[in-house]
XYZ file of C-alpha atoms in Angstrom:
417
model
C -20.438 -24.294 12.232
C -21.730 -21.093 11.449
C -20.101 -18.207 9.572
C -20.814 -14.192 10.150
C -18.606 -11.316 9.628
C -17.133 -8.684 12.357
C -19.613 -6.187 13.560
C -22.841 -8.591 12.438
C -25.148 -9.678 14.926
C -26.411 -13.063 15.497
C -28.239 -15.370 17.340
C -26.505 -16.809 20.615
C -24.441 -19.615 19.566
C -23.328 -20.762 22.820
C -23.920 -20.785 26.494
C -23.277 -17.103 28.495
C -21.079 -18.662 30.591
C -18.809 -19.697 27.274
C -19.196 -16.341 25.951
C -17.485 -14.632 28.668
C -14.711 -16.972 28.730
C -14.328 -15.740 25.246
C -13.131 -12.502 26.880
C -13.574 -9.082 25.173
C -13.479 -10.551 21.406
C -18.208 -10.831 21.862
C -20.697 -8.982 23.576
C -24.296 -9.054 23.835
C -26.583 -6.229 22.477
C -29.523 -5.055 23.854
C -32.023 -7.093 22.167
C -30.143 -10.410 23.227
C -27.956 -10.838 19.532
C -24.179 -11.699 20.014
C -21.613 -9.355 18.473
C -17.634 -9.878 17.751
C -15.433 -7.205 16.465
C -12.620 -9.603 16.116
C -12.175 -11.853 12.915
C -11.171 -15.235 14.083
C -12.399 -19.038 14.953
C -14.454 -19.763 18.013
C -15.052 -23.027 19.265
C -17.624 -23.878 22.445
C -19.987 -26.140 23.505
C -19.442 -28.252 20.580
C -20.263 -25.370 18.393
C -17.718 -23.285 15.875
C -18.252 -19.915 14.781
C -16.009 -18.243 12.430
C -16.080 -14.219 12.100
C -14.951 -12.928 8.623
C -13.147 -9.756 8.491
C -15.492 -6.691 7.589
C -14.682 -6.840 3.596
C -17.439 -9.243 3.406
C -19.868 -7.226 4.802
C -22.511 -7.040 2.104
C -21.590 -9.625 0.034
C -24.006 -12.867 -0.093
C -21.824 -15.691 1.317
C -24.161 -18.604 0.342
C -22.521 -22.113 0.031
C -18.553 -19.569 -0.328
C -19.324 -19.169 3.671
C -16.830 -22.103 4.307
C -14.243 -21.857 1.596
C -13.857 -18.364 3.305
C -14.016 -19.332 6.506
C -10.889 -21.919 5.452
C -9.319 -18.903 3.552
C -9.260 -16.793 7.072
C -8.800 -19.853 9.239
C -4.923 -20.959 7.122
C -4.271 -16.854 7.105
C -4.346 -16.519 10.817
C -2.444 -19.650 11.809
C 0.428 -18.658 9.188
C 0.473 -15.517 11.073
C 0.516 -16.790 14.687
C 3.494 -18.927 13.235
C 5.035 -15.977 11.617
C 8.903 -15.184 12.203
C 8.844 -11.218 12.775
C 5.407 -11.312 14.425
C 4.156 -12.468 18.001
C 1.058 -11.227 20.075
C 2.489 -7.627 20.241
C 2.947 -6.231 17.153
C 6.734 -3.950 18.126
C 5.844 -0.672 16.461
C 2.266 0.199 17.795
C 2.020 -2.179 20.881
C -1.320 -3.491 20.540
C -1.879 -7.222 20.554
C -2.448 -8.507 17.277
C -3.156 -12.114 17.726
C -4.724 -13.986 20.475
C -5.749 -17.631 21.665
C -7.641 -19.327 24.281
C -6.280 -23.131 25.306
C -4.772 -24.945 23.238
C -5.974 -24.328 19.586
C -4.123 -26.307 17.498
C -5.483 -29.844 17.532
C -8.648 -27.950 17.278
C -7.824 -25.864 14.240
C -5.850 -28.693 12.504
C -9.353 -30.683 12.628
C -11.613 -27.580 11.581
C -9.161 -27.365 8.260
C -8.974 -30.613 7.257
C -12.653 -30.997 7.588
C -13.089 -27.592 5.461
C -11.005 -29.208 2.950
C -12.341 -32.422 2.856
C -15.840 -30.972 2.574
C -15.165 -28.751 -0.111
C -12.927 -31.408 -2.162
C -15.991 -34.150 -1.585
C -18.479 -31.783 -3.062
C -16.211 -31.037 -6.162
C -14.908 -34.706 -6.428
C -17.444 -36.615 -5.092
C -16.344 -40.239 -3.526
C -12.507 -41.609 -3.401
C -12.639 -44.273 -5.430
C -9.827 -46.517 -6.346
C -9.299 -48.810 -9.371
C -7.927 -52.114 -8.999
C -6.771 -55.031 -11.341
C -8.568 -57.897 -11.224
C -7.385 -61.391 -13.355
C -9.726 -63.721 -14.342
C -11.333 -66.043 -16.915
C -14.257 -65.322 -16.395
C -14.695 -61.947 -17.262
C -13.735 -59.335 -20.076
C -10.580 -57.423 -20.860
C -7.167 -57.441 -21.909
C -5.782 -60.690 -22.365
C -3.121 -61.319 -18.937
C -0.314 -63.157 -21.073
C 1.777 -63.821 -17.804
C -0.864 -65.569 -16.163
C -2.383 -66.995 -19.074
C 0.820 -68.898 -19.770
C 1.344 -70.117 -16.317
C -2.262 -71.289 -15.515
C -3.866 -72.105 -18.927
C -3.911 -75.229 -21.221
C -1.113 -75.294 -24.186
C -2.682 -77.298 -26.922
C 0.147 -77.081 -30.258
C -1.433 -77.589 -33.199
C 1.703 -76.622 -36.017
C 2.781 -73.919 -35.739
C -0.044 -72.555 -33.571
C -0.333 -72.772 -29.913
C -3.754 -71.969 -28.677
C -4.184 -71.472 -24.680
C -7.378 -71.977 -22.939
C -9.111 -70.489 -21.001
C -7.566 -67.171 -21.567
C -6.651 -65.419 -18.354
C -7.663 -61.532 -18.928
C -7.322 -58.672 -16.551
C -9.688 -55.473 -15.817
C -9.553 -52.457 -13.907
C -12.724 -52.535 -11.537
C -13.884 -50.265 -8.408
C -15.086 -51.206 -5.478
C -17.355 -48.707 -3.980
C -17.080 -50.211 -0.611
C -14.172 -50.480 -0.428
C -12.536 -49.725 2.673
C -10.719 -46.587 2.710
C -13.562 -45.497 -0.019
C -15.757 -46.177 3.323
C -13.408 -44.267 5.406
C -13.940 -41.306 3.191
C -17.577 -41.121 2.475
C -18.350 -41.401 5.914
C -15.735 -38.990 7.167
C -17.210 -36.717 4.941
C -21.225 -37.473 6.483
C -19.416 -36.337 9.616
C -18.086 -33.656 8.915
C -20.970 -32.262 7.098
C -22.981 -32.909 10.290
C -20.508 -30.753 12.093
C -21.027 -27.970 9.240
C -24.670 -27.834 10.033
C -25.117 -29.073 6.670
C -27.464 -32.007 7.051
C -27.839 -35.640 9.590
C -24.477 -37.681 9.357
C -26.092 -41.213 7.699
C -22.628 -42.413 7.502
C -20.808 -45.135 9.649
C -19.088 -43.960 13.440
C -15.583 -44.485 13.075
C -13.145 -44.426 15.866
C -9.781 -42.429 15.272
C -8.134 -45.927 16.009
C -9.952 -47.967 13.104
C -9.667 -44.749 11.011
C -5.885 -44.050 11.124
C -5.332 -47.832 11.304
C -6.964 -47.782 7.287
C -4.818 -45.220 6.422
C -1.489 -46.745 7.914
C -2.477 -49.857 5.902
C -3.384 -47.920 1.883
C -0.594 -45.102 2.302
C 1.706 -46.776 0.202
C -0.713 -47.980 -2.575
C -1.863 -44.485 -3.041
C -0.317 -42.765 -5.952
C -2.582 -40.814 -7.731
C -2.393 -36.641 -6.697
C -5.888 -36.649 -5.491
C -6.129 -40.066 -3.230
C -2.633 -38.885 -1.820
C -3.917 -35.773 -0.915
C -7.223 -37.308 0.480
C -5.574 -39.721 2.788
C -3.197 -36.840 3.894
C -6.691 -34.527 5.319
C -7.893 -37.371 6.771
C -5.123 -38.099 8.392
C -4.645 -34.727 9.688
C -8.434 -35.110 10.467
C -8.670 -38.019 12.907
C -5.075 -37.744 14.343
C -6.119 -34.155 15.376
C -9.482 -36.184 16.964
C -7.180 -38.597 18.588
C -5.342 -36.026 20.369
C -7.747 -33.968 21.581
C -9.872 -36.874 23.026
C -13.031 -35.784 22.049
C -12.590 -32.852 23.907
C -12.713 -29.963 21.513
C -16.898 -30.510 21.652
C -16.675 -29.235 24.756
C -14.223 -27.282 25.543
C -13.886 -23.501 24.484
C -10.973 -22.294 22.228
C -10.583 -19.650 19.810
C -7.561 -17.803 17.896
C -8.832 -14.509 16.788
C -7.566 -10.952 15.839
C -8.348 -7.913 18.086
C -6.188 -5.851 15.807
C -6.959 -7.301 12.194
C -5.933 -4.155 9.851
C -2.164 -4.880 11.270
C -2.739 -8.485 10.183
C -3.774 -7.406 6.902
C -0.726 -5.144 6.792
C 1.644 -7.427 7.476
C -0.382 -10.354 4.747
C 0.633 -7.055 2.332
C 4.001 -6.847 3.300
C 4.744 -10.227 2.870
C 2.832 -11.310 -0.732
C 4.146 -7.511 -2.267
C 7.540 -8.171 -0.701
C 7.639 -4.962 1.001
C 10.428 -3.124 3.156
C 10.396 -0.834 5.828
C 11.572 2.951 4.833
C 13.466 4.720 7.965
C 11.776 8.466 8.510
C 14.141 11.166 10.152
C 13.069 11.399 13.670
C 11.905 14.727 15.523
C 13.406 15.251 19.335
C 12.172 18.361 21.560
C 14.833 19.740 23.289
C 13.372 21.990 26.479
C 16.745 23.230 28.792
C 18.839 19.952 29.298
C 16.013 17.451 29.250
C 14.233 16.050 25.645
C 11.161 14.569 24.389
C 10.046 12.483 21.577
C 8.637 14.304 19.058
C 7.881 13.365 15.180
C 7.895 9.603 14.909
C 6.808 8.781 11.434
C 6.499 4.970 10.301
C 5.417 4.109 6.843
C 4.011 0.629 6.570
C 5.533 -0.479 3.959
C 7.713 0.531 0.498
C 7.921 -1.694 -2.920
C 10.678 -0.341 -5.167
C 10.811 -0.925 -8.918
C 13.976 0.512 -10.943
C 12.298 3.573 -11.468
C 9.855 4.532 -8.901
C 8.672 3.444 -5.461
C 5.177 2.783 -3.615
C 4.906 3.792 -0.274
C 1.552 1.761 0.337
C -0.751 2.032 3.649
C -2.592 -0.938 4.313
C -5.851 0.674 5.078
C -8.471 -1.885 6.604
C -11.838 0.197 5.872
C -14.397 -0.406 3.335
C -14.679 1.716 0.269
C -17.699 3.997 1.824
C -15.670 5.102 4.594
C -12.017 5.967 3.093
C -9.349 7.328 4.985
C -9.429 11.033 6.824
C -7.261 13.746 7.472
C -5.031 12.283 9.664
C -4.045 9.240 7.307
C -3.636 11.511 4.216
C -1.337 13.729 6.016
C 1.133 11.125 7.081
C 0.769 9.858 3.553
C 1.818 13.078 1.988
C 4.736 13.199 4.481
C 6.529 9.913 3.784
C 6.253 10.734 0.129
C 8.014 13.649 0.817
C 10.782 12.632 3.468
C 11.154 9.631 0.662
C 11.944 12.415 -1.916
C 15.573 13.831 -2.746
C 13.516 17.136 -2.972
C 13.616 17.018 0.981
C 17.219 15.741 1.344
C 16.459 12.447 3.141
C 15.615 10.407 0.078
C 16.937 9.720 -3.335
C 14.067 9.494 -5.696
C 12.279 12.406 -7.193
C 9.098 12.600 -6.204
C 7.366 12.799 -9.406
C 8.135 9.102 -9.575
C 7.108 8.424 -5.628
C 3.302 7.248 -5.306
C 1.422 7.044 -2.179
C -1.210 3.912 -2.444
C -3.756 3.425 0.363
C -4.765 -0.456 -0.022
C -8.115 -1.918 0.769
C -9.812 -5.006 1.200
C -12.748 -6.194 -0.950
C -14.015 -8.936 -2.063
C -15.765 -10.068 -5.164
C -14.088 -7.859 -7.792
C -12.986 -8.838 -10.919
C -9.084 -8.311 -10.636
C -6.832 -8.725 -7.861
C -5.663 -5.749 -7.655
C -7.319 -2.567 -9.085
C -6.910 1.502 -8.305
C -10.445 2.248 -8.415
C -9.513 6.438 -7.300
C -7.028 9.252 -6.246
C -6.936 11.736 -3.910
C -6.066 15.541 -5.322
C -5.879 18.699 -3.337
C -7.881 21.953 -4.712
C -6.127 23.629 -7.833
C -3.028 20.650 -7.639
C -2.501 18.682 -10.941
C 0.743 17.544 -12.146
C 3.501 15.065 -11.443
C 4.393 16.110 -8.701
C 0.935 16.960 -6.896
C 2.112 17.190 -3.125
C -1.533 15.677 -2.272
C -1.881 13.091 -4.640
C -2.891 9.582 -3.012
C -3.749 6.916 -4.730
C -6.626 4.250 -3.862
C -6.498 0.536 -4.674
C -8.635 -2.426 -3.656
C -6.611 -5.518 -3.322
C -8.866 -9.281 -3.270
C -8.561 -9.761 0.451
C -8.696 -13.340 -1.144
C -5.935 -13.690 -3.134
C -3.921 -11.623 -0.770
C -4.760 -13.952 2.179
C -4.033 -17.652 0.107
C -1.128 -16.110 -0.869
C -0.067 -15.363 2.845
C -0.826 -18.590 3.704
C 0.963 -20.448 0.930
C 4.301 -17.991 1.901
C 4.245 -16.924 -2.268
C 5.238 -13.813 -3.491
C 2.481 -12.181 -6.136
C 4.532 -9.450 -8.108
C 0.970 -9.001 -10.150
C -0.152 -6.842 -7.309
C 3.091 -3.957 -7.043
C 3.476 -4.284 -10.908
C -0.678 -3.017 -11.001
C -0.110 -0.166 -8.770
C 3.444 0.559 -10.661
C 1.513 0.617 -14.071
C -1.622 2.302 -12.732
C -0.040 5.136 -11.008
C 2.840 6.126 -13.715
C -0.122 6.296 -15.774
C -1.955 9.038 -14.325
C 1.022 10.936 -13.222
């Protein structure tokens, strides 16, 4: 598996023909690189590619290429399953979320392996402990077997017991689902492109049989957790049939900023805000005219964010054309215009960015102002935050609200009102 991020060129990591049937999401350059604009998962030929959105751009992936690549991966499946969403996003019409065949078995494998990987080379090896009674070796004295299987010899008032059955908590490093999991792991880090798998070939069969047999001995967080990946891991093998090494899939993004909208939305808890509507009227016949459609609102008690989810990097920051629209909902939202009900000294306008690598989670890091405009109420005041695309997207994935991002921007702008 290889990881790159939209816009980046790379080597060919498939065959043509399973390129094109990748449809518009890569391209070829002229000096024979691949391209893909899309963020998303790619599978062919037995080889996975994931494209990370362009907030990584720049930023030295290293051995974080896969715990990103499992950060975008649980994002974009919580959003294909998402209640308000489908491949059409209502409002604008453009597709949002794509597939090719069916993904899921394929995805379901590419996480648990992700996980698995990353857990192994935090954790190491599953080992478990188990008790084992005996008088011939040390530990704490096993009083329950000791009086059933030793000699009683009563001497007074004293009974002495021989030999004394004691019991010690041991691991077995081969044992079997310890096996299952070390080799799982060789595997999988074969599939990662991250060395020769020197493990034992396991069949989904043996592997799942293993599991069916330790489930209910497992009670520790960790070895529960374990046997749940692999699970997920070689039931997703066993349904596919071996197949997903060949065949090509992909779920992918051709419209990622309203993906990172709605991830926004969700984890600030956001609302829509209804704009009044324009309407040309020419003799007895009418056209649509201003059709203004905020992405989002957060209210507090005293104020209210209207944010725009703004998916460009901090070089390149939003034009004309966004800063005007901005400028307009703040004002429509305003009881100075006689739609809203809010003043609009205490109405802030918040494009939001994705980064990566900051410190915070959240942090304004500027403001727009027009010429000669200070004040409270400056009509052209916009404020610019970058959120950790990060944080926003585990969030997202999880379905958990983080009030730590609205309650920066609240604090942040009233500040420098």
């Amino acid at each position: 598996m290889t990881v790159f991020v939209a816009g980046q060129p790379g080597p060919p990591w498939c065959s043509a023909s399973s390129l094109a049937a990748l449809n518009e999401a890569w391209r070829a350059d002229s000096v024979g690189s691949v391209i893909c604009q899309s963020p998303g998962v790619y599978f062919a030929d037995g080889a996975a590619r994931i494209v990370l959105p362009r907030c990584y751009a720049g930023i030295a992936l290293g051995g974080n290429g896969h715990r990103a690549a499992l950060v975008l991966l649980r994002a974009l499946e919580q959003y294909r399953r998402h209640p308000r969403r489908g491949a059409v996003e209502e409002e604008s019409g453009e597709v949002t979320i794509r597939n090719i065949d069916s993904v899921h078995d394929t995805m379901a494998w590419l996480e648990a392996a992700l996980l698995l990987s990353e857990d192994f080379t935090r954790n190491g090896p599953l080992y478990l402990a188990s008790t084992a009674i005996s008088p011939r070796r040390q530990g704490r004295v096993h009083w329950v077997k000791t009086q059933r299987n030793a000699v009683h010899v009563v001497d007074g008032a004293n009974v002495m017991a021989s030999p004394l059955w004691r019991a010690r908590r041991t691991i077995d490093p081969e044992d079997l689902l310890t096996r299952l999991h070390v080799d799982t792991c060789a595997e999988i880090r074969s599939e990662l492109g991250r060395g020769a798998n020197t493990g034992r070939v396991w069949s989904p069969s043996d592997a799942l049989s293993i599991l069916d047999r330790r489930d209910r001995g497992l009670f520790a967080d960790r070895h529960r957790t374990v046997a749940l990946w692999l699970r997920q891991y070689w039931t997703s093998i066993a349904r596919s049939g071996g197949t997903r090494r060949a065949g090509v899939s992909a779920l992918w993004s051709p419209s990622f900023p309203l993906v990172w909208e709605e991830m926004l939305r969700t984890v600030m808890a956001g609302r829509s805000l209804r704009m009044p509507q324009g309407t040309y009227r020419i003799g007895a016949s009418s056209q649509v005219g201003l059709h203004l459609i905020p992405d989002f609102v957060v209210d507090s008690r005293s104020a209210l964010l209207v944010v725009d989810a703004k998916h460009y990097d901090l070089a390149t920051l939003p034009q004309s054309e966004s800063l005007t629209k901005q400028m307009l909902y703040r004002w429509f939202a305003s009881a100075e215009s006689g739609h809203g009900s809010m003043p609009m000294a205490v109405i802030h306008s918040v494009f939001v960015l994705p980064a990566v690598g900051r410190p915070q989670s959240l942090e304004v890091i500027g403001v727009h102002e027009l010429a000669q405009e200070r004040g409270p109420g400056a009509f052209g005041r916009v404020w610019v935050a970058a959120a950790d695309f990060e944080t926003v997207a585990t969030a997202f994935a999880s379905r958990e609200l983080t009030p730590s991002l609205a309650a920066t921007l609240f604090a942040a702008t009233a500040a420098t009102s």
